[in-house]
mmCIF file of C-alpha atoms in Angstrom:
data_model
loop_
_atom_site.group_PDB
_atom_site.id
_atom_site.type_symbol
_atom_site.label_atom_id
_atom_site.label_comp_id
_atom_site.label_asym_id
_atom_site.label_seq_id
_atom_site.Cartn_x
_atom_site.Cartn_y
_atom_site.Cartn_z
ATOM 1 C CA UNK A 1 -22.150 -75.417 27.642
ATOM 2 C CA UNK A 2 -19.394 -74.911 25.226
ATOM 3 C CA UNK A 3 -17.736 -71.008 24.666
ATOM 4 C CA UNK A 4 -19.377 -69.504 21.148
ATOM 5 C CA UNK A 5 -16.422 -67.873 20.190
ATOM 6 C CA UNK A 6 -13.976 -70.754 21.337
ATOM 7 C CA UNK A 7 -10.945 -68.875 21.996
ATOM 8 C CA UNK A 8 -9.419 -71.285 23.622
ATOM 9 C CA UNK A 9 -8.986 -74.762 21.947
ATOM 10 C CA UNK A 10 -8.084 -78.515 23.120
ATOM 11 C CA UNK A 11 -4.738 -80.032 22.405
ATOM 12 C CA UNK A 12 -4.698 -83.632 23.229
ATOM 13 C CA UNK A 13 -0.718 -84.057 25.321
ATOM 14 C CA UNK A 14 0.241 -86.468 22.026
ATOM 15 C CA UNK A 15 -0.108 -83.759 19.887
ATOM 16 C CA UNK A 16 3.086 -82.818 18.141
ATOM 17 C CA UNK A 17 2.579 -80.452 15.018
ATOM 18 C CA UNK A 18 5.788 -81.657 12.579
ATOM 19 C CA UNK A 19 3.700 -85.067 12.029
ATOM 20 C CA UNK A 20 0.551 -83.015 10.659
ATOM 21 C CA UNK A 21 1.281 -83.057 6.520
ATOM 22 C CA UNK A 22 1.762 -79.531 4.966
ATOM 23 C CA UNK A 23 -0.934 -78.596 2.619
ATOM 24 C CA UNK A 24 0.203 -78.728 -0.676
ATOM 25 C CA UNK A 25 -0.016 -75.332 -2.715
ATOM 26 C CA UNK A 26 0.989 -74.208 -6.886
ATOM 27 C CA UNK A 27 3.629 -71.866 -6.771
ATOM 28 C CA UNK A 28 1.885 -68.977 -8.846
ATOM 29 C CA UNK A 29 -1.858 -69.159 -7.327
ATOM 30 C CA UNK A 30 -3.408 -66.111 -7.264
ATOM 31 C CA UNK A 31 -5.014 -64.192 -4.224
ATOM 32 C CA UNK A 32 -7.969 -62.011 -4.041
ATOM 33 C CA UNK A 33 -7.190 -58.711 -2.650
ATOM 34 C CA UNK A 34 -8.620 -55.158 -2.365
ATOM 35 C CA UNK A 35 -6.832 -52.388 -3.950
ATOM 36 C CA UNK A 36 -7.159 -48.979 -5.302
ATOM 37 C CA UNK A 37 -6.126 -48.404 -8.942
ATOM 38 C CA UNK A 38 -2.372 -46.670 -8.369
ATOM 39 C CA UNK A 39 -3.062 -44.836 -11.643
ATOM 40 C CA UNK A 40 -5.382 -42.850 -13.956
ATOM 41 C CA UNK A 41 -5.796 -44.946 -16.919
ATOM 42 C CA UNK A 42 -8.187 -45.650 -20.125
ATOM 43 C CA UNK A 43 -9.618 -49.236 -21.583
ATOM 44 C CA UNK A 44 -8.594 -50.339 -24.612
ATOM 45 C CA UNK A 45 -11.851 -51.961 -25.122
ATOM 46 C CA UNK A 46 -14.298 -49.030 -24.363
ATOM 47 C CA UNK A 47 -12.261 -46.415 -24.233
ATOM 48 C CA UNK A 48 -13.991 -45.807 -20.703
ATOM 49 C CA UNK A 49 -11.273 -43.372 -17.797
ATOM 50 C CA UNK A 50 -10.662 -45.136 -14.548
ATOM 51 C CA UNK A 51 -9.702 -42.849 -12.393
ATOM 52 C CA UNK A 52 -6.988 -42.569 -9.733
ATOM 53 C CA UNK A 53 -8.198 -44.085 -6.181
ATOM 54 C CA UNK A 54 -11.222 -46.464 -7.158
ATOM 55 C CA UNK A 55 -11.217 -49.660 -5.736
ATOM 56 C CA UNK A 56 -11.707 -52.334 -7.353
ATOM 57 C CA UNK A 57 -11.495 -56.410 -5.776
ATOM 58 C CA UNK A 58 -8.381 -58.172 -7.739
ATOM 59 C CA UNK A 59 -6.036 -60.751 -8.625
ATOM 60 C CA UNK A 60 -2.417 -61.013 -7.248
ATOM 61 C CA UNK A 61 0.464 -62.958 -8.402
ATOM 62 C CA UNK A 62 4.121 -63.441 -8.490
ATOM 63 C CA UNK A 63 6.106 -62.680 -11.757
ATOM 64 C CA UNK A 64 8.080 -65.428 -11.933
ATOM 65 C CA UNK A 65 12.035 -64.859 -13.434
ATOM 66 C CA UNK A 66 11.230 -60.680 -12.560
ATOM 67 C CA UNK A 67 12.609 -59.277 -9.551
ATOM 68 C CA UNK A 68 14.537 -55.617 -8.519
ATOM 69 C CA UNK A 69 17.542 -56.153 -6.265
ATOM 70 C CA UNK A 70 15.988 -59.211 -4.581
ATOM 71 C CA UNK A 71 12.666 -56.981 -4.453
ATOM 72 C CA UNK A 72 9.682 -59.744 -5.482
ATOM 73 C CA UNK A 73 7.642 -57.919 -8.577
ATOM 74 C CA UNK A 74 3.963 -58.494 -8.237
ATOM 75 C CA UNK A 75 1.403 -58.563 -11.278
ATOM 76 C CA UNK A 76 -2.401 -57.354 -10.577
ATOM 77 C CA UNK A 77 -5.701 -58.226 -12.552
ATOM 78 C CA UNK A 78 -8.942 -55.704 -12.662
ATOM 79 C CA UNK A 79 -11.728 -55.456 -14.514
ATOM 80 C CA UNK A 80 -12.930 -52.135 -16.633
ATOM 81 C CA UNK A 81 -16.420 -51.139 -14.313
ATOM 82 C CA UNK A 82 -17.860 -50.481 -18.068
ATOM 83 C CA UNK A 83 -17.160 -53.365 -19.856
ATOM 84 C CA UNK A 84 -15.539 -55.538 -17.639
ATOM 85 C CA UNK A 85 -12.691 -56.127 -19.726
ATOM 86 C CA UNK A 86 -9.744 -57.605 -17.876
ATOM 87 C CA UNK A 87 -6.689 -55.044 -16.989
ATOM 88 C CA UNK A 88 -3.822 -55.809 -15.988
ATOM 89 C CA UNK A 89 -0.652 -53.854 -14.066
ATOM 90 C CA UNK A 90 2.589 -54.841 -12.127
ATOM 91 C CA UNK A 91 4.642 -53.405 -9.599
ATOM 92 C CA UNK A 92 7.923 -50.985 -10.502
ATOM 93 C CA UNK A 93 10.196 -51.422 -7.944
ATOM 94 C CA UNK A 94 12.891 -49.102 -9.593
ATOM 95 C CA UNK A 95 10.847 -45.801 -9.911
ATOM 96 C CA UNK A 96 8.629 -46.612 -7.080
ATOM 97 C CA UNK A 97 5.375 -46.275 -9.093
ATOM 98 C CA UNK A 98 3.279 -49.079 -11.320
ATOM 99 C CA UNK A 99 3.539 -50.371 -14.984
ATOM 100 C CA UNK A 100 0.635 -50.439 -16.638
ATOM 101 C CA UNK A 101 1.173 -54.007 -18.845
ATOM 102 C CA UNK A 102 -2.286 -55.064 -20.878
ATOM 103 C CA UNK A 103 -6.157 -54.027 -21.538
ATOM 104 C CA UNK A 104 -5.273 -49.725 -20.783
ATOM 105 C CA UNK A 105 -3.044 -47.078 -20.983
ATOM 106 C CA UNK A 106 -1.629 -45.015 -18.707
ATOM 107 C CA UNK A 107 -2.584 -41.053 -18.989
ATOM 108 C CA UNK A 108 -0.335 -38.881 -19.362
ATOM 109 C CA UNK A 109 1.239 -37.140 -16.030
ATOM 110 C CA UNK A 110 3.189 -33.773 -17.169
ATOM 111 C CA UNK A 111 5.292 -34.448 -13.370
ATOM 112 C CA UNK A 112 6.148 -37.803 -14.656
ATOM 113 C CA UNK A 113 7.716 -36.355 -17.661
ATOM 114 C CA UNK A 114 9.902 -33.573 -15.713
ATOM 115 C CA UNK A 115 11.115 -35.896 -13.246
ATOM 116 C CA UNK A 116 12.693 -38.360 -15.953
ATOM 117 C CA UNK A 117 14.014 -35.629 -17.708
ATOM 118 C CA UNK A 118 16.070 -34.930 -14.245
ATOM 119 C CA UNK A 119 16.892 -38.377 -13.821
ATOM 120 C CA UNK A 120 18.548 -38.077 -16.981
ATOM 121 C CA UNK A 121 20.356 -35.532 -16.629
ATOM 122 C CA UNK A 122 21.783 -36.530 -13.479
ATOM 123 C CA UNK A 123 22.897 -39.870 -14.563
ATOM 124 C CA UNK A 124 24.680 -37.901 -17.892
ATOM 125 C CA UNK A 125 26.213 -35.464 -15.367
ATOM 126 C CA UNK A 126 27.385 -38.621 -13.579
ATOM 127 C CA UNK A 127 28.983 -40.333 -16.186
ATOM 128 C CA UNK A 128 30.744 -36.766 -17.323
ATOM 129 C CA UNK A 129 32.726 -36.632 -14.458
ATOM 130 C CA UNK A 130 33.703 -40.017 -14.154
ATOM 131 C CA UNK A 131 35.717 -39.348 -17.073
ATOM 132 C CA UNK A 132 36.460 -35.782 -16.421
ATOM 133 C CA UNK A 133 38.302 -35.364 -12.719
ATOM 134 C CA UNK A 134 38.157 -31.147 -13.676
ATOM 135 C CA UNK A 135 34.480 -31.026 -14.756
ATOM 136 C CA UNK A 136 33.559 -32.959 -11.267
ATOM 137 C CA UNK A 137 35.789 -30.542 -9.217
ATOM 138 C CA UNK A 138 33.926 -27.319 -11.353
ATOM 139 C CA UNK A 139 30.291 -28.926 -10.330
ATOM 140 C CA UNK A 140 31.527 -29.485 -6.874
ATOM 141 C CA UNK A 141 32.701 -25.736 -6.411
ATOM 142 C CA UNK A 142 29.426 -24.872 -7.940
ATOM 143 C CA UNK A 143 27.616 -26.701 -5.808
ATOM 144 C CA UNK A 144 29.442 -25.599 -2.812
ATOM 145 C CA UNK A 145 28.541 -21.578 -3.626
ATOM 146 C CA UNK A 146 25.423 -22.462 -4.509
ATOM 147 C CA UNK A 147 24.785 -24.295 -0.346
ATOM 148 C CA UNK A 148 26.586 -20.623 0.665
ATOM 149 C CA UNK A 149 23.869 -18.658 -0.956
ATOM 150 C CA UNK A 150 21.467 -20.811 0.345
ATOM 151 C CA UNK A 151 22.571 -20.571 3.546
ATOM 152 C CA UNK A 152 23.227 -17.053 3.960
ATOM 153 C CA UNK A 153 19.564 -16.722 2.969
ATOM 154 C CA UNK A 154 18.221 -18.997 5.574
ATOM 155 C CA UNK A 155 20.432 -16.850 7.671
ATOM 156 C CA UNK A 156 18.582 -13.654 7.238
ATOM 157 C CA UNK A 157 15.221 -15.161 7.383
ATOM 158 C CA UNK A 158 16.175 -15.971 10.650
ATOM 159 C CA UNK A 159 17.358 -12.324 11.638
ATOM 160 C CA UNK A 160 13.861 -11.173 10.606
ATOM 161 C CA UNK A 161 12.158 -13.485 12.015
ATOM 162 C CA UNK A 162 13.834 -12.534 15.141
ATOM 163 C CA UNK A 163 13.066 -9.007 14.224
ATOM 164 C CA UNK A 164 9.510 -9.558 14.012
ATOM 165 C CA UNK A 165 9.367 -11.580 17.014
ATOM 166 C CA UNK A 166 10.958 -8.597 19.557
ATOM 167 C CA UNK A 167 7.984 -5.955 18.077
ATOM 168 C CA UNK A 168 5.318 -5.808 20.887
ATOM 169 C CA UNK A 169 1.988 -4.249 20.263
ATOM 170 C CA UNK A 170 3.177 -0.801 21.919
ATOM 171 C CA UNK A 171 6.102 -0.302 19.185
ATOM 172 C CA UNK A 172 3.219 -1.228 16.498
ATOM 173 C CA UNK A 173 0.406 1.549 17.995
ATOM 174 C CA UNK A 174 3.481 4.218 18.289
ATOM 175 C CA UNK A 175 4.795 4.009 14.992
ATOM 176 C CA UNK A 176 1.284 4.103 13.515
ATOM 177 C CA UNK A 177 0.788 6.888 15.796
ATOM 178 C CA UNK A 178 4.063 8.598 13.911
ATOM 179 C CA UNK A 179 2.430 7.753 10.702
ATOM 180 C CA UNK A 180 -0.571 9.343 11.158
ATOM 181 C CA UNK A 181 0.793 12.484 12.733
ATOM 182 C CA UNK A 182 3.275 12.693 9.983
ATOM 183 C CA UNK A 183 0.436 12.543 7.711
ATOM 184 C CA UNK A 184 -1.356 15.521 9.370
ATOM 185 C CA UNK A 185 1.792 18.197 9.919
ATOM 186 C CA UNK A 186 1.998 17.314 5.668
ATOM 187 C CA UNK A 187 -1.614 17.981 5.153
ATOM 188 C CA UNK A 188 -1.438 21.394 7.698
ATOM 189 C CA UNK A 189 2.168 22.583 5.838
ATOM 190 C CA UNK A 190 0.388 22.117 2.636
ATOM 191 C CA UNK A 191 -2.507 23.939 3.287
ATOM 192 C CA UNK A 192 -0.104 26.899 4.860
ATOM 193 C CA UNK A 193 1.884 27.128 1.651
ATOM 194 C CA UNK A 194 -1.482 27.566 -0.641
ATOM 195 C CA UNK A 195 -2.606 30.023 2.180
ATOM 196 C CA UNK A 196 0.798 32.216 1.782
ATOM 197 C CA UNK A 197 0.360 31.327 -2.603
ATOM 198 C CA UNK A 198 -3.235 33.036 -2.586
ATOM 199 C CA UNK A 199 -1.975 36.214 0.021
ATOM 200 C CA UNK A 200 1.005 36.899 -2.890
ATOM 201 C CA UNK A 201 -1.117 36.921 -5.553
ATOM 202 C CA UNK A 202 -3.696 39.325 -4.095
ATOM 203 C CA UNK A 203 -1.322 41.432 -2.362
ATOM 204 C CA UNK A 204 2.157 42.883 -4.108
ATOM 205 C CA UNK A 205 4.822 44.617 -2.407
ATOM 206 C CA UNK A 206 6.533 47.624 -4.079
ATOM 207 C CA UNK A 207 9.937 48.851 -4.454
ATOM 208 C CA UNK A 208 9.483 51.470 -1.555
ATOM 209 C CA UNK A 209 8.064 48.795 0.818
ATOM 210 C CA UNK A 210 4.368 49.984 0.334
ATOM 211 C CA UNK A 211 1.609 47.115 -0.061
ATOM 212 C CA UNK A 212 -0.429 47.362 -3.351
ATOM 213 C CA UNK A 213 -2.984 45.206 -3.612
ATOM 214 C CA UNK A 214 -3.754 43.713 -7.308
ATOM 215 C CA UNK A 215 -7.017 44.461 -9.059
ATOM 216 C CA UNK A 216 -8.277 41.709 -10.376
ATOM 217 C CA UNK A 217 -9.455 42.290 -14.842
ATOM 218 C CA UNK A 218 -13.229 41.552 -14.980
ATOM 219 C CA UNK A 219 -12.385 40.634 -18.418
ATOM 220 C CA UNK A 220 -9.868 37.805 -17.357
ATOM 221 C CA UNK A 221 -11.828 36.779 -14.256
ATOM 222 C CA UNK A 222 -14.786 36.146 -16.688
ATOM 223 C CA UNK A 223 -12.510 34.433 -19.470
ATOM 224 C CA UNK A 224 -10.619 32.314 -16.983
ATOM 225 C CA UNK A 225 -13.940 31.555 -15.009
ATOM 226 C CA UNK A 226 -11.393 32.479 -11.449
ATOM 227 C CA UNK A 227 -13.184 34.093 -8.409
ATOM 228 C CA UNK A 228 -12.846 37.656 -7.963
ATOM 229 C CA UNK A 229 -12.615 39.293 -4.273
ATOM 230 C CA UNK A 230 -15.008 41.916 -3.245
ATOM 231 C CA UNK A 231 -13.791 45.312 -3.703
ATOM 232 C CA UNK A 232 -13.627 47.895 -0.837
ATOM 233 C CA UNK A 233 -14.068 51.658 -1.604
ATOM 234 C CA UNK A 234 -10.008 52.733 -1.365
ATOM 235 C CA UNK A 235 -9.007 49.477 -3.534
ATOM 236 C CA UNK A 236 -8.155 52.694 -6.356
ATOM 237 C CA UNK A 237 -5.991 54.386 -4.329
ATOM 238 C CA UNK A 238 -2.655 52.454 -5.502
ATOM 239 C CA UNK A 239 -0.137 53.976 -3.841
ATOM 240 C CA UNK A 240 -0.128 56.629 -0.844
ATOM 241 C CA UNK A 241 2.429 58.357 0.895
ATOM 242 C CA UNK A 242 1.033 59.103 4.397
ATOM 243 C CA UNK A 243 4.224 61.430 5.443
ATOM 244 C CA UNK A 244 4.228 63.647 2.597
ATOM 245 C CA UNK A 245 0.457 64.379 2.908
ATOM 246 C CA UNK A 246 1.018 65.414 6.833
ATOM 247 C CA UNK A 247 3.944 67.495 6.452
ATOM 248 C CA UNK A 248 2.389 69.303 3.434
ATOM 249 C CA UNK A 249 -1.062 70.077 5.442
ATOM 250 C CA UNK A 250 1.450 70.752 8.657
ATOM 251 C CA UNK A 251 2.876 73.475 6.282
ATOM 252 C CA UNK A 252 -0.238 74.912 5.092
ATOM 253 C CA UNK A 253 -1.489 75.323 8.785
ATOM 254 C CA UNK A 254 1.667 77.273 10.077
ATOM 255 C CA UNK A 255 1.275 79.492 7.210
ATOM 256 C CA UNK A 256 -2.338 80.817 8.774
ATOM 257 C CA UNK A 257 0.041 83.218 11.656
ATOM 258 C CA UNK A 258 -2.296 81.647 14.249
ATOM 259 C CA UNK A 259 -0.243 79.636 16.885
ATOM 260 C CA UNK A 260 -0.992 75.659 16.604
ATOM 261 C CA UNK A 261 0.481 72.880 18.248
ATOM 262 C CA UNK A 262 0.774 70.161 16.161
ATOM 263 C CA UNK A 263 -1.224 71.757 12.955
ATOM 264 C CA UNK A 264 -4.126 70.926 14.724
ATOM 265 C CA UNK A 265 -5.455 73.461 16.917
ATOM 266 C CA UNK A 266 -6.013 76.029 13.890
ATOM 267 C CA UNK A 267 -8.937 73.854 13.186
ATOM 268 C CA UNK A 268 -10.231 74.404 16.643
ATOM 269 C CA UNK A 269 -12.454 77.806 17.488
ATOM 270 C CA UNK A 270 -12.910 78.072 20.595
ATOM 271 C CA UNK A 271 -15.808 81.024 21.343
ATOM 272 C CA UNK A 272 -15.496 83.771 24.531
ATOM 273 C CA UNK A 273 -18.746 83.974 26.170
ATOM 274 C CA UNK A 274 -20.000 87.687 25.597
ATOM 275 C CA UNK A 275 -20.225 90.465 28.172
ATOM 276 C CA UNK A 276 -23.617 91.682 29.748
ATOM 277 C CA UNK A 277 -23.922 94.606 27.686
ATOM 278 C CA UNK A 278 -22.795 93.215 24.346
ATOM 279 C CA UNK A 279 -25.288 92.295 22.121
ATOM 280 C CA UNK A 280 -23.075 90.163 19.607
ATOM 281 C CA UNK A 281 -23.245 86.739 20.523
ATOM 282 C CA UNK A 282 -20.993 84.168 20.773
ATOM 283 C CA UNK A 283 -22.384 82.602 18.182
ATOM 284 C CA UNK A 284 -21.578 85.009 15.664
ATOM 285 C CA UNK A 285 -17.908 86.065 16.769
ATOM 286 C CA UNK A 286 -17.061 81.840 16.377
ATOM 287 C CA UNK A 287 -18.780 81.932 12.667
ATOM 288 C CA UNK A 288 -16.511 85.017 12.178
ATOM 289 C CA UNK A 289 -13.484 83.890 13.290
ATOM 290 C CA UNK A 290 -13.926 80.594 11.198
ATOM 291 C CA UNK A 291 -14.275 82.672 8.088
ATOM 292 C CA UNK A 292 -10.838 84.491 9.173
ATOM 293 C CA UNK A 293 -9.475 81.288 9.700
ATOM 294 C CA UNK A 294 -7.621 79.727 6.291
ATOM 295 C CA UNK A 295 -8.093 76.271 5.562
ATOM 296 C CA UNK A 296 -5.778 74.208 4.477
ATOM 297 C CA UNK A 297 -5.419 73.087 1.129
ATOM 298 C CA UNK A 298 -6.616 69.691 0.312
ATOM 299 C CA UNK A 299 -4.736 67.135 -0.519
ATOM 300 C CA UNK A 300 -5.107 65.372 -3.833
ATOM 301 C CA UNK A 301 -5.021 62.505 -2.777
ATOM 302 C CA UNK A 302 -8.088 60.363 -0.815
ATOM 303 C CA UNK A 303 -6.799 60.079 2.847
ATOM 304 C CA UNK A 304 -6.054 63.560 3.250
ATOM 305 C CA UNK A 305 -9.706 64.037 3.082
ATOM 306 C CA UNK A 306 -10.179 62.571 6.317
ATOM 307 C CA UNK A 307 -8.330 64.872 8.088
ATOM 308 C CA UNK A 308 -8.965 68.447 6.682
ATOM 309 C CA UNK A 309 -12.382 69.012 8.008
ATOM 310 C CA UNK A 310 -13.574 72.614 9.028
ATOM 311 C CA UNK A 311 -15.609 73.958 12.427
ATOM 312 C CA UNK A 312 -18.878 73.101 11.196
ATOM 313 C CA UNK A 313 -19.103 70.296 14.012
ATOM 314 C CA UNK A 314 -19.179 72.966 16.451
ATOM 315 C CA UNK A 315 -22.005 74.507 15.422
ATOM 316 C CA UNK A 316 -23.898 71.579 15.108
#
């Protein structure tokens, strides 16, 4: 049974390959190929848009007399999908790209545009200094700071980079640590200075060091819409001198001829229990006595009230 795929063929020992004829071929005979269109391009005929990348089964020959630097030039034939008019396009060796030739034209490319533009201008700079030695030593000193800079960046791309690369996660949790308790000692000193704001503005200090406390203007508080702090019974007393109200009652109280120790024993009665055949009693000798007994003058002021008090809580 013979092989099906028959890899292997006979060759009779007589066989000798230069005596089999060459098949005879025309020079520009097209093959069928496969191909994508290199381009984005619009028929003539329809006015239909093939589009970059479709594929499309064409026609290839040689351009005969056309050639770049030895490089064969090769011409292509499609059809539009719409109309199935015939297109046609050839290789560009020089720019690397296509020429679109017959049957559509080429969209425009705004990337196609720029790079001719630089093409351009580097063939003019060219041909400037070939006939200018100083303007192609000027370009070439320019071109020389302009690698420095260039390189000097790269350079410290590279030190941060190396930078970045030594920073473990500790180093990252402590200095967000320092952040945030940076952000809290603000907040807390804040708060401290509007605490030590509100305490001057109720409370006022006056030239002989004694603390006055500011009465708020129902009037303004209701204009300005502000809150107004409760008011304690002795918030009218503005300013009192403690000293001078002691030594004045201290004076008053020696001036009784009753012996004291420290101005306050005059206010003290203190009642002798009564003999067995007395019939006055104790009672009424203290009540006498405390009507013998001056009293002090009052002060004028409020606090001195709270120390000139009589006997009556004896009797009580």
């Amino acid at each position: 049974m013979s092989e099906r795929k028959v890899l292997n063929k006979y060759f009779p020992p007589d066989f000798d390959p230069a005596k089999i004829p060459r098949r005879k071929m025309a020079l520009d005979a097209q093959h069928k190929v496969r191909l994508m269109a290199p381009f984005s391009m619009r028929c003539d005929t329809c006015g239909d848009y093939v589009y970059k990348g479709k594929k499309f089964n064409a026609r290839k020959e040689r351009v005969e007399g056309e050639n770049y630097l030895g490089i064969q030039i090769f011409r292509f034939y499609i059809r539009c999908p719409k109309c199935a008019a015939e297109i046609t396009f050839k290789t560009d060796p020089q720019n690397s790209d296509y020429t679109c030739e017959h049957g559509a034209q080429r969209n425009f490319e705004p990337w196609r545009e720029e790079t001719d533009v630089n093409e351009l201008k580097k063939a003019e700079k060219e041909k400037e200094e070939e006939n200018n030695p100083m303007k192609a030593l000027e370009n070439r000193t320019v071109a020389s700071k302009v690698e420095m800079d260039i390189l000097d960046a790269l350079d410290e791309i590279r030190t941060r980079n190396a930078a970045t690369e030594r920073v473990d996660v500790e180093d990252v949790l402590g200095r967000l640590q320092d952040r945030q308790r940076k952000q809290v000692e603000r907040i807390l000193q804040k708060q401290d200075e509007e605490d030590e704001a509100i305490a001057r503005a109720i409370f006022q200090t006056s030239d002989d060091g004694l603390a006055v406390r500011r009465l708020v203007d129902d009037e303004g508080a209701g204009a300005t819409g502000g809150f107004v702090p409760p008011v304690d019974a002795l918030d009218g007393i503005v300013k009192v001198d403690v000293k001078a109200s002691v030594a004045e009652w201290g004076n008053a109280a020696s001036s009784s001829g009753k012996k004291r120790t420290g101005g306050v024993e005059g206010l003290i009665v203190v009642s002798k229990k009564a003999k067995a055949g007395s019939s006055v009693k104790p009672e009424a000798e203290g009540k006498g006595k405390e009507k013998a007994a001056p009293k002090p003058p009052q002060a004028a002021v409020g606090i001195s009230l709270l120390a000139a008090y009589g006997s009556d809580s004896d009797e009580e």
